[in-house]
Amino acid sequence: FGDPIPGTFKSCKYVVPGSHTNIASSATLATSYVSPWEALASVNNKIVPVNSADKSGGAYGNWRGDTFSGSTEWVSFTWPADITINAFEVYWWNDGLGIATPTAAAIEYWNGTAWVSVGPIGLGLNKFNGISFKSITTNSIRISMKSNMATGILEARIYAVN
């Protein structure tokens, strides 16, 4: 996924102080692919799953057959104006069938001309995986993910600096 911006990536231990706001639900979503029977809009609907198999709040999944297994997919969050962010969380979906935990995932932001790597994000199940980083001002951020099968997301949170 590329090298992180020097000095931006911190370890997977992160802190999101109370002065931050989850702005994921105000973003317009796009993706490399979403299965027709799944819902891209579920990744920012603010419904927190009970575990990684809990699809009750909807799920984003990108299964489209074995031909695309192992491909890199992405979900982007875009706002009409620049925002300043410093943390991202994702809750992975794993259905035990065609949707599996990614083998690698990373956060990238749009700098106006290209996607720039912020760093890798955790792959744990049954929890939010987070990354914190130096404040970035952008109008778009995305999560790229790769798996031996297809990947899925139940919920994402993106924290703006107030």
PDB file of N, CA, C and O in Angstrom, residues 29-45 47 49 52 54-64 71-77 90-95 98-102 142-147 149-156:
ATOM      1  N   LEU A  29     -20.025   8.425   0.063  1.00  0.00           N
ATOM      2  CA  LEU A  29     -19.256   7.196  -0.085  1.00  0.00           C
ATOM      3  C   LEU A  29     -19.081   6.809  -1.549  1.00  0.00           C
ATOM      4  O   LEU A  29     -19.961   7.053  -2.372  1.00  0.00           O
ATOM      5  N   ALA A  30     -17.952   6.183  -1.840  1.00  0.00           N
ATOM      6  CA  ALA A  30     -17.699   5.562  -3.140  1.00  0.00           C
ATOM      7  C   ALA A  30     -16.881   4.307  -2.876  1.00  0.00           C
ATOM      8  O   ALA A  30     -16.291   4.160  -1.798  1.00  0.00           O
ATOM      9  N   THR A  31     -16.844   3.413  -3.836  1.00  0.00           N
ATOM     10  CA  THR A  31     -16.099   2.172  -3.659  1.00  0.00           C
ATOM     11  C   THR A  31     -15.640   1.615  -4.995  1.00  0.00           C
ATOM     12  O   THR A  31     -16.203   1.941  -6.045  1.00  0.00           O
ATOM     13  N   SER A  32     -14.625   0.766  -4.923  1.00  0.00           N
ATOM     14  CA  SER A  32     -14.165   0.052  -6.116  1.00  0.00           C
ATOM     15  C   SER A  32     -15.223  -0.954  -6.557  1.00  0.00           C
ATOM     16  O   SER A  32     -15.390  -1.201  -7.750  1.00  0.00           O
ATOM     17  N   TYR A  33     -15.943  -1.523  -5.583  1.00  0.00           N
ATOM     18  CA  TYR A  33     -17.016  -2.466  -5.897  1.00  0.00           C
ATOM     19  C   TYR A  33     -17.794  -2.779  -4.636  1.00  0.00           C
ATOM     20  O   TYR A  33     -17.205  -2.921  -3.561  1.00  0.00           O
ATOM     21  N   VAL A  34     -19.102  -2.892  -4.759  1.00  0.00           N
ATOM     22  CA  VAL A  34     -19.954  -3.394  -3.680  1.00  0.00           C
ATOM     23  C   VAL A  34     -20.867  -4.463  -4.274  1.00  0.00           C
ATOM     24  O   VAL A  34     -21.410  -4.284  -5.373  1.00  0.00           O
ATOM     25  N   SER A  35     -21.001  -5.576  -3.595  1.00  0.00           N
ATOM     26  CA  SER A  35     -21.905  -6.634  -4.057  1.00  0.00           C
ATOM     27  C   SER A  35     -23.314  -6.075  -4.122  1.00  0.00           C
ATOM     28  O   SER A  35     -23.735  -5.335  -3.228  1.00  0.00           O
ATOM     29  N   PRO A  36     -24.082  -6.406  -5.160  1.00  0.00           N
ATOM     30  CA  PRO A  36     -25.425  -5.820  -5.337  1.00  0.00           C
ATOM     31  C   PRO A  36     -26.380  -6.098  -4.176  1.00  0.00           C
ATOM     32  O   PRO A  36     -27.316  -5.342  -3.964  1.00  0.00           O
ATOM     33  N   TRP A  37     -26.148  -7.146  -3.409  1.00  0.00           N
ATOM     34  CA  TRP A  37     -27.037  -7.493  -2.307  1.00  0.00           C
ATOM     35  C   TRP A  37     -26.574  -6.889  -0.972  1.00  0.00           C
ATOM     36  O   TRP A  37     -27.195  -7.104   0.048  1.00  0.00           O
ATOM     37  N   GLU A  38     -25.468  -6.137  -0.995  1.00  0.00           N
ATOM     38  CA  GLU A  38     -24.983  -5.477   0.211  1.00  0.00           C
ATOM     39  C   GLU A  38     -25.210  -3.970   0.111  1.00  0.00           C
ATOM     40  O   GLU A  38     -25.673  -3.488  -0.918  1.00  0.00           O
ATOM     41  N   ALA A  39     -24.884  -3.237   1.167  1.00  0.00           N
ATOM     42  CA  ALA A  39     -25.188  -1.803   1.213  1.00  0.00           C
ATOM     43  C   ALA A  39     -23.955  -0.995   1.597  1.00  0.00           C
ATOM     44  O   ALA A  39     -23.513  -1.047   2.746  1.00  0.00           O
ATOM     45  N   LEU A  40     -23.419  -0.246   0.658  1.00  0.00           N
ATOM     46  CA  LEU A  40     -22.284   0.621   0.939  1.00  0.00           C
ATOM     47  C   LEU A  40     -22.615   1.603   2.058  1.00  0.00           C
ATOM     48  O   LEU A  40     -21.790   1.895   2.917  1.00  0.00           O
ATOM     49  N   ALA A  41     -23.848   2.100   2.077  1.00  0.00           N
ATOM     50  CA  ALA A  41     -24.268   3.099   3.071  1.00  0.00           C
ATOM     51  C   ALA A  41     -24.183   2.586   4.505  1.00  0.00           C
ATOM     52  O   ALA A  41     -24.193   3.383   5.444  1.00  0.00           O
ATOM     53  N   SER A  42     -24.064   1.293   4.702  1.00  0.00           N
ATOM     54  CA  SER A  42     -23.989   0.764   6.068  1.00  0.00           C
ATOM     55  C   SER A  42     -22.661   1.099   6.750  1.00  0.00           C
ATOM     56  O   SER A  42     -22.588   1.078   7.976  1.00  0.00           O
ATOM     57  N   VAL A  43     -21.616   1.443   6.008  1.00  0.00           N
ATOM     58  CA  VAL A  43     -20.323   1.694   6.639  1.00  0.00           C
ATOM     59  C   VAL A  43     -20.283   3.002   7.425  1.00  0.00           C
ATOM     60  O   VAL A  43     -19.388   3.186   8.248  1.00  0.00           O
ATOM     61  N   ASN A  44     -21.242   3.896   7.195  1.00  0.00           N
ATOM     62  CA  ASN A  44     -21.245   5.156   7.956  1.00  0.00           C
ATOM     63  C   ASN A  44     -22.626   5.488   8.517  1.00  0.00           C
ATOM     64  O   ASN A  44     -23.002   6.640   8.633  1.00  0.00           O
ATOM     65  N   ASN A  45     -23.370   4.450   8.899  1.00  0.00           N
ATOM     66  CA  ASN A  45     -24.721   4.661   9.441  1.00  0.00           C
ATOM     67  C   ASN A  45     -24.769   4.761  10.967  1.00  0.00           C
ATOM     68  O   ASN A  45     -25.843   4.832  11.550  1.00  0.00           O
ATOM     69  N   ILE A  47     -24.317   2.582  13.226  1.00  0.00           N
ATOM     70  CA  ILE A  47     -24.807   1.398  13.933  1.00  0.00           C
ATOM     71  C   ILE A  47     -23.594   0.540  14.301  1.00  0.00           C
ATOM     72  O   ILE A  47     -22.883   0.038  13.431  1.00  0.00           O
ATOM     73  N   PRO A  49     -21.873  -2.719  15.520  1.00  0.00           N
ATOM     74  CA  PRO A  49     -22.198  -4.150  15.575  1.00  0.00           C
ATOM     75  C   PRO A  49     -21.829  -4.775  16.920  1.00  0.00           C
ATOM     76  O   PRO A  49     -20.978  -4.259  17.641  1.00  0.00           O
ATOM     77  N   SER A  52     -18.198  -9.241  14.695  1.00  0.00           N
ATOM     78  CA  SER A  52     -17.875  -9.161  13.271  1.00  0.00           C
ATOM     79  C   SER A  52     -18.809  -9.968  12.372  1.00  0.00           C
ATOM     80  O   SER A  52     -18.724  -9.854  11.149  1.00  0.00           O
ATOM     81  N   ASP A  54     -22.196  -9.723  12.972  1.00  0.00           N
ATOM     82  CA  ASP A  54     -23.472  -9.032  13.181  1.00  0.00           C
ATOM     83  C   ASP A  54     -23.792  -8.096  12.014  1.00  0.00           C
ATOM     84  O   ASP A  54     -23.313  -6.976  11.956  1.00  0.00           O
ATOM     85  N   LYS A  55     -24.618  -8.573  11.125  1.00  0.00           N
ATOM     86  CA  LYS A  55     -24.998  -7.814   9.932  1.00  0.00           C
ATOM     87  C   LYS A  55     -26.335  -7.088  10.119  1.00  0.00           C
ATOM     88  O   LYS A  55     -26.900  -6.573   9.163  1.00  0.00           O
ATOM     89  N   SER A  56     -26.823  -7.002  11.337  1.00  0.00           N
ATOM     90  CA  SER A  56     -28.153  -6.419  11.580  1.00  0.00           C
ATOM     91  C   SER A  56     -28.241  -4.947  11.183  1.00  0.00           C
ATOM     92  O   SER A  56     -29.314  -4.457  10.846  1.00  0.00           O
ATOM     93  N   GLY A  57     -27.119  -4.233  11.203  1.00  0.00           N
ATOM     94  CA  GLY A  57     -27.098  -2.836  10.785  1.00  0.00           C
ATOM     95  C   GLY A  57     -26.712  -2.666   9.331  1.00  0.00           C
ATOM     96  O   GLY A  57     -26.459  -1.553   8.879  1.00  0.00           O
ATOM     97  N   GLY A  58     -26.647  -3.760   8.596  1.00  0.00           N
ATOM     98  CA  GLY A  58     -26.208  -3.728   7.206  1.00  0.00           C
ATOM     99  C   GLY A  58     -24.720  -3.984   7.115  1.00  0.00           C
ATOM    100  O   GLY A  58     -24.006  -3.966   8.122  1.00  0.00           O
ATOM    101  N   ALA A  59     -24.254  -4.234   5.911  1.00  0.00           N
ATOM    102  CA  ALA A  59     -22.834  -4.514   5.713  1.00  0.00           C
ATOM    103  C   ALA A  59     -22.416  -4.144   4.301  1.00  0.00           C
ATOM    104  O   ALA A  59     -23.201  -4.259   3.359  1.00  0.00           O
ATOM    105  N   TYR A  60     -21.188  -3.709   4.188  1.00  0.00           N
ATOM    106  CA  TYR A  60     -20.543  -3.531   2.885  1.00  0.00           C
ATOM    107  C   TYR A  60     -19.720  -4.785   2.633  1.00  0.00           C
ATOM    108  O   TYR A  60     -18.955  -5.223   3.493  1.00  0.00           O
ATOM    109  N   GLY A  61     -19.879  -5.358   1.461  1.00  0.00           N
ATOM    110  CA  GLY A  61     -19.071  -6.501   1.052  1.00  0.00           C
ATOM    111  C   GLY A  61     -18.757  -6.386  -0.425  1.00  0.00           C
ATOM    112  O   GLY A  61     -19.547  -5.822  -1.192  1.00  0.00           O
ATOM    113  N   ASN A  62     -17.616  -6.918  -0.841  1.00  0.00           N
ATOM    114  CA  ASN A  62     -17.220  -6.791  -2.237  1.00  0.00           C
ATOM    115  C   ASN A  62     -16.993  -8.132  -2.927  1.00  0.00           C
ATOM    116  O   ASN A  62     -16.206  -8.230  -3.850  1.00  0.00           O
ATOM    117  N   TRP A  63     -17.728  -9.159  -2.506  1.00  0.00           N
ATOM    118  CA  TRP A  63     -17.592 -10.461  -3.148  1.00  0.00           C
ATOM    119  C   TRP A  63     -18.208 -10.395  -4.543  1.00  0.00           C
ATOM    120  O   TRP A  63     -19.316  -9.923  -4.733  1.00  0.00           O
ATOM    121  N   ARG A  64     -17.452 -10.859  -5.517  1.00  0.00           N
ATOM    122  CA  ARG A  64     -17.971 -10.911  -6.890  1.00  0.00           C
ATOM    123  C   ARG A  64     -17.448 -12.126  -7.633  1.00  0.00           C
ATOM    124  O   ARG A  64     -17.257 -12.108  -8.834  1.00  0.00           O
ATOM    125  N   SER A  71      -7.800  -9.426  -4.891  1.00  0.00           N
ATOM    126  CA  SER A  71      -7.652  -8.070  -5.429  1.00  0.00           C
ATOM    127  C   SER A  71      -7.734  -7.035  -4.305  1.00  0.00           C
ATOM    128  O   SER A  71      -8.247  -7.307  -3.227  1.00  0.00           O
ATOM    129  N   THR A  72      -7.213  -5.846  -4.560  1.00  0.00           N
ATOM    130  CA  THR A  72      -7.306  -4.755  -3.606  1.00  0.00           C
ATOM    131  C   THR A  72      -8.559  -3.957  -3.903  1.00  0.00           C
ATOM    132  O   THR A  72      -8.796  -3.559  -5.046  1.00  0.00           O
ATOM    133  N   GLU A  73      -9.381  -3.746  -2.896  1.00  0.00           N
ATOM    134  CA  GLU A  73     -10.613  -2.972  -3.012  1.00  0.00           C
ATOM    135  C   GLU A  73     -10.505  -1.774  -2.084  1.00  0.00           C
ATOM    136  O   GLU A  73      -9.632  -1.730  -1.213  1.00  0.00           O
ATOM    137  N   TRP A  74     -11.394  -0.800  -2.223  1.00  0.00           N
ATOM    138  CA  TRP A  74     -11.349   0.394  -1.383  1.00  0.00           C
ATOM    139  C   TRP A  74     -12.745   0.963  -1.185  1.00  0.00           C
ATOM    140  O   TRP A  74     -13.656   0.736  -1.971  1.00  0.00           O
ATOM    141  N   VAL A  75     -12.876   1.722  -0.094  1.00  0.00           N
ATOM    142  CA  VAL A  75     -14.069   2.527   0.197  1.00  0.00           C
ATOM    143  C   VAL A  75     -13.562   3.925   0.526  1.00  0.00           C
ATOM    144  O   VAL A  75     -12.671   4.079   1.369  1.00  0.00           O
ATOM    145  N   SER A  76     -14.112   4.934  -0.150  1.00  0.00           N
ATOM    146  CA  SER A  76     -13.683   6.314   0.120  1.00  0.00           C
ATOM    147  C   SER A  76     -14.815   7.119   0.749  1.00  0.00           C
ATOM    148  O   SER A  76     -15.992   6.838   0.550  1.00  0.00           O
ATOM    149  N   PHE A  77     -14.411   8.121   1.517  1.00  0.00           N
ATOM    150  CA  PHE A  77     -15.296   9.050   2.217  1.00  0.00           C
ATOM    151  C   PHE A  77     -14.915  10.449   1.736  1.00  0.00           C
ATOM    152  O   PHE A  77     -13.765  10.850   1.896  1.00  0.00           O
ATOM    153  N   VAL A  90     -12.195   1.183  11.915  1.00  0.00           N
ATOM    154  CA  VAL A  90     -13.000   0.299  11.073  1.00  0.00           C
ATOM    155  C   VAL A  90     -13.368  -0.951  11.872  1.00  0.00           C
ATOM    156  O   VAL A  90     -12.581  -1.458  12.666  1.00  0.00           O
ATOM    157  N   TYR A  91     -14.590  -1.427  11.642  1.00  0.00           N
ATOM    158  CA  TYR A  91     -15.078  -2.673  12.236  1.00  0.00           C
ATOM    159  C   TYR A  91     -15.291  -3.648  11.078  1.00  0.00           C
ATOM    160  O   TYR A  91     -16.170  -3.448  10.243  1.00  0.00           O
ATOM    161  N   TRP A  92     -14.457  -4.669  11.010  1.00  0.00           N
ATOM    162  CA  TRP A  92     -14.498  -5.611   9.889  1.00  0.00           C
ATOM    163  C   TRP A  92     -15.672  -6.569   9.979  1.00  0.00           C
ATOM    164  O   TRP A  92     -16.064  -6.992  11.062  1.00  0.00           O
ATOM    165  N   TRP A  93     -16.198  -6.952   8.829  1.00  0.00           N
ATOM    166  CA  TRP A  93     -17.242  -7.965   8.715  1.00  0.00           C
ATOM    167  C   TRP A  93     -16.605  -9.245   8.196  1.00  0.00           C
ATOM    168  O   TRP A  93     -15.810  -9.217   7.255  1.00  0.00           O
ATOM    169  N   ASN A  94     -16.941 -10.356   8.820  1.00  0.00           N
ATOM    170  CA  ASN A  94     -16.493 -11.669   8.377  1.00  0.00           C
ATOM    171  C   ASN A  94     -17.678 -12.603   8.507  1.00  0.00           C
ATOM    172  O   ASN A  94     -18.154 -12.859   9.608  1.00  0.00           O
ATOM    173  N   ASP A  95     -18.188 -13.093   7.366  1.00  0.00           N
ATOM    174  CA  ASP A  95     -19.388 -13.939   7.402  1.00  0.00           C
ATOM    175  C   ASP A  95     -19.072 -15.425   7.443  1.00  0.00           C
ATOM    176  O   ASP A  95     -19.972 -16.262   7.467  1.00  0.00           O
ATOM    177  N   GLY A  98     -17.811 -16.133   2.021  1.00  0.00           N
ATOM    178  CA  GLY A  98     -16.999 -15.454   1.013  1.00  0.00           C
ATOM    179  C   GLY A  98     -16.386 -14.150   1.478  1.00  0.00           C
ATOM    180  O   GLY A  98     -15.503 -13.603   0.824  1.00  0.00           O
ATOM    181  N   ILE A  99     -16.865 -13.615   2.611  1.00  0.00           N
ATOM    182  CA  ILE A  99     -16.324 -12.360   3.143  1.00  0.00           C
ATOM    183  C   ILE A  99     -15.363 -12.709   4.279  1.00  0.00           C
ATOM    184  O   ILE A  99     -15.771 -13.283   5.285  1.00  0.00           O
ATOM    185  N   ALA A 100     -14.103 -12.334   4.103  1.00  0.00           N
ATOM    186  CA  ALA A 100     -13.080 -12.684   5.092  1.00  0.00           C
ATOM    187  C   ALA A 100     -12.388 -11.420   5.600  1.00  0.00           C
ATOM    188  O   ALA A 100     -12.479 -10.353   5.011  1.00  0.00           O
ATOM    189  N   THR A 101     -11.687 -11.601   6.694  1.00  0.00           N
ATOM    190  CA  THR A 101     -10.871 -10.525   7.236  1.00  0.00           C
ATOM    191  C   THR A 101      -9.773 -10.201   6.225  1.00  0.00           C
ATOM    192  O   THR A 101      -9.188 -11.107   5.641  1.00  0.00           O
ATOM    193  N   PRO A 102      -9.484  -8.934   6.011  1.00  0.00           N
ATOM    194  CA  PRO A 102      -8.400  -8.610   5.078  1.00  0.00           C
ATOM    195  C   PRO A 102      -7.063  -9.200   5.534  1.00  0.00           C
ATOM    196  O   PRO A 102      -6.838  -9.405   6.721  1.00  0.00           O
ATOM    197  N   ARG A 142      -9.659   7.277   2.299  1.00  0.00           N
ATOM    198  CA  ARG A 142     -10.173   5.951   1.945  1.00  0.00           C
ATOM    199  C   ARG A 142      -9.433   4.868   2.693  1.00  0.00           C
ATOM    200  O   ARG A 142      -8.320   5.063   3.177  1.00  0.00           O
ATOM    201  N   ILE A 143     -10.095   3.722   2.747  1.00  0.00           N
ATOM    202  CA  ILE A 143      -9.492   2.518   3.294  1.00  0.00           C
ATOM    203  C   ILE A 143      -9.345   1.543   2.136  1.00  0.00           C
ATOM    204  O   ILE A 143     -10.294   1.290   1.400  1.00  0.00           O
ATOM    205  N   SER A 144      -8.129   1.063   1.943  1.00  0.00           N
ATOM    206  CA  SER A 144      -7.847   0.047   0.933  1.00  0.00           C
ATOM    207  C   SER A 144      -7.628  -1.264   1.652  1.00  0.00           C
ATOM    208  O   SER A 144      -7.005  -1.296   2.707  1.00  0.00           O
ATOM    209  N   MET A 145      -8.157  -2.341   1.079  1.00  0.00           N
ATOM    210  CA  MET A 145      -8.082  -3.629   1.751  1.00  0.00           C
ATOM    211  C   MET A 145      -7.877  -4.753   0.753  1.00  0.00           C
ATOM    212  O   MET A 145      -8.370  -4.690  -0.365  1.00  0.00           O
ATOM    213  N   LYS A 146      -7.135  -5.756   1.188  1.00  0.00           N
ATOM    214  CA  LYS A 146      -6.848  -6.910   0.352  1.00  0.00           C
ATOM    215  C   LYS A 146      -7.109  -8.170   1.160  1.00  0.00           C
ATOM    216  O   LYS A 146      -6.878  -8.193   2.361  1.00  0.00           O
ATOM    217  N   SER A 147      -7.610  -9.201   0.480  1.00  0.00           N
ATOM    218  CA  SER A 147      -7.913 -10.459   1.146  1.00  0.00           C
ATOM    219  C   SER A 147      -7.715 -11.593   0.160  1.00  0.00           C
ATOM    220  O   SER A 147      -7.702 -11.372  -1.056  1.00  0.00           O
ATOM    221  N   MET A 149      -9.960 -13.659  -0.193  1.00  0.00           N
ATOM    222  CA  MET A 149     -11.330 -13.810  -0.681  1.00  0.00           C
ATOM    223  C   MET A 149     -11.848 -12.409  -0.960  1.00  0.00           C
ATOM    224  O   MET A 149     -11.191 -11.619  -1.618  1.00  0.00           O
ATOM    225  N   ALA A 150     -12.999 -12.073  -0.427  1.00  0.00           N
ATOM    226  CA  ALA A 150     -13.550 -10.726  -0.501  1.00  0.00           C
ATOM    227  C   ALA A 150     -13.493 -10.136   0.906  1.00  0.00           C
ATOM    228  O   ALA A 150     -13.288 -10.848   1.883  1.00  0.00           O
ATOM    229  N   THR A 151     -13.692  -8.826   1.007  1.00  0.00           N
ATOM    230  CA  THR A 151     -13.625  -8.156   2.297  1.00  0.00           C
ATOM    231  C   THR A 151     -14.952  -7.487   2.610  1.00  0.00           C
ATOM    232  O   THR A 151     -15.781  -7.256   1.732  1.00  0.00           O
ATOM    233  N   GLY A 152     -15.131  -7.147   3.887  1.00  0.00           N
ATOM    234  CA  GLY A 152     -16.363  -6.492   4.289  1.00  0.00           C
ATOM    235  C   GLY A 152     -16.157  -5.566   5.473  1.00  0.00           C
ATOM    236  O   GLY A 152     -15.259  -5.774   6.288  1.00  0.00           O
ATOM    237  N   ILE A 153     -16.989  -4.530   5.528  1.00  0.00           N
ATOM    238  CA  ILE A 153     -16.949  -3.547   6.607  1.00  0.00           C
ATOM    239  C   ILE A 153     -18.353  -3.406   7.182  1.00  0.00           C
ATOM    240  O   ILE A 153     -19.328  -3.280   6.433  1.00  0.00           O
ATOM    241  N   LEU A 154     -18.440  -3.392   8.512  1.00  0.00           N
ATOM    242  CA  LEU A 154     -19.712  -3.146   9.179  1.00  0.00           C
ATOM    243  C   LEU A 154     -19.871  -1.669   9.550  1.00  0.00           C
ATOM    244  O   LEU A 154     -20.970  -1.133   9.460  1.00  0.00           O
ATOM    245  N   GLU A 155     -18.797  -1.026   9.978  1.00  0.00           N
ATOM    246  CA  GLU A 155     -18.885   0.389  10.385  1.00  0.00           C
ATOM    247  C   GLU A 155     -17.501   1.020  10.338  1.00  0.00           C
ATOM    248  O   GLU A 155     -16.490   0.360  10.564  1.00  0.00           O
ATOM    249  N   ALA A 156     -17.468   2.299  10.013  1.00  0.00           N
ATOM    250  CA  ALA A 156     -16.229   3.072  10.034  1.00  0.00           C
ATOM    251  C   ALA A 156     -16.489   4.377  10.782  1.00  0.00           C
ATOM    252  O   ALA A 156     -17.597   4.901  10.773  1.00  0.00           O
TER     253      ALA A 156
END
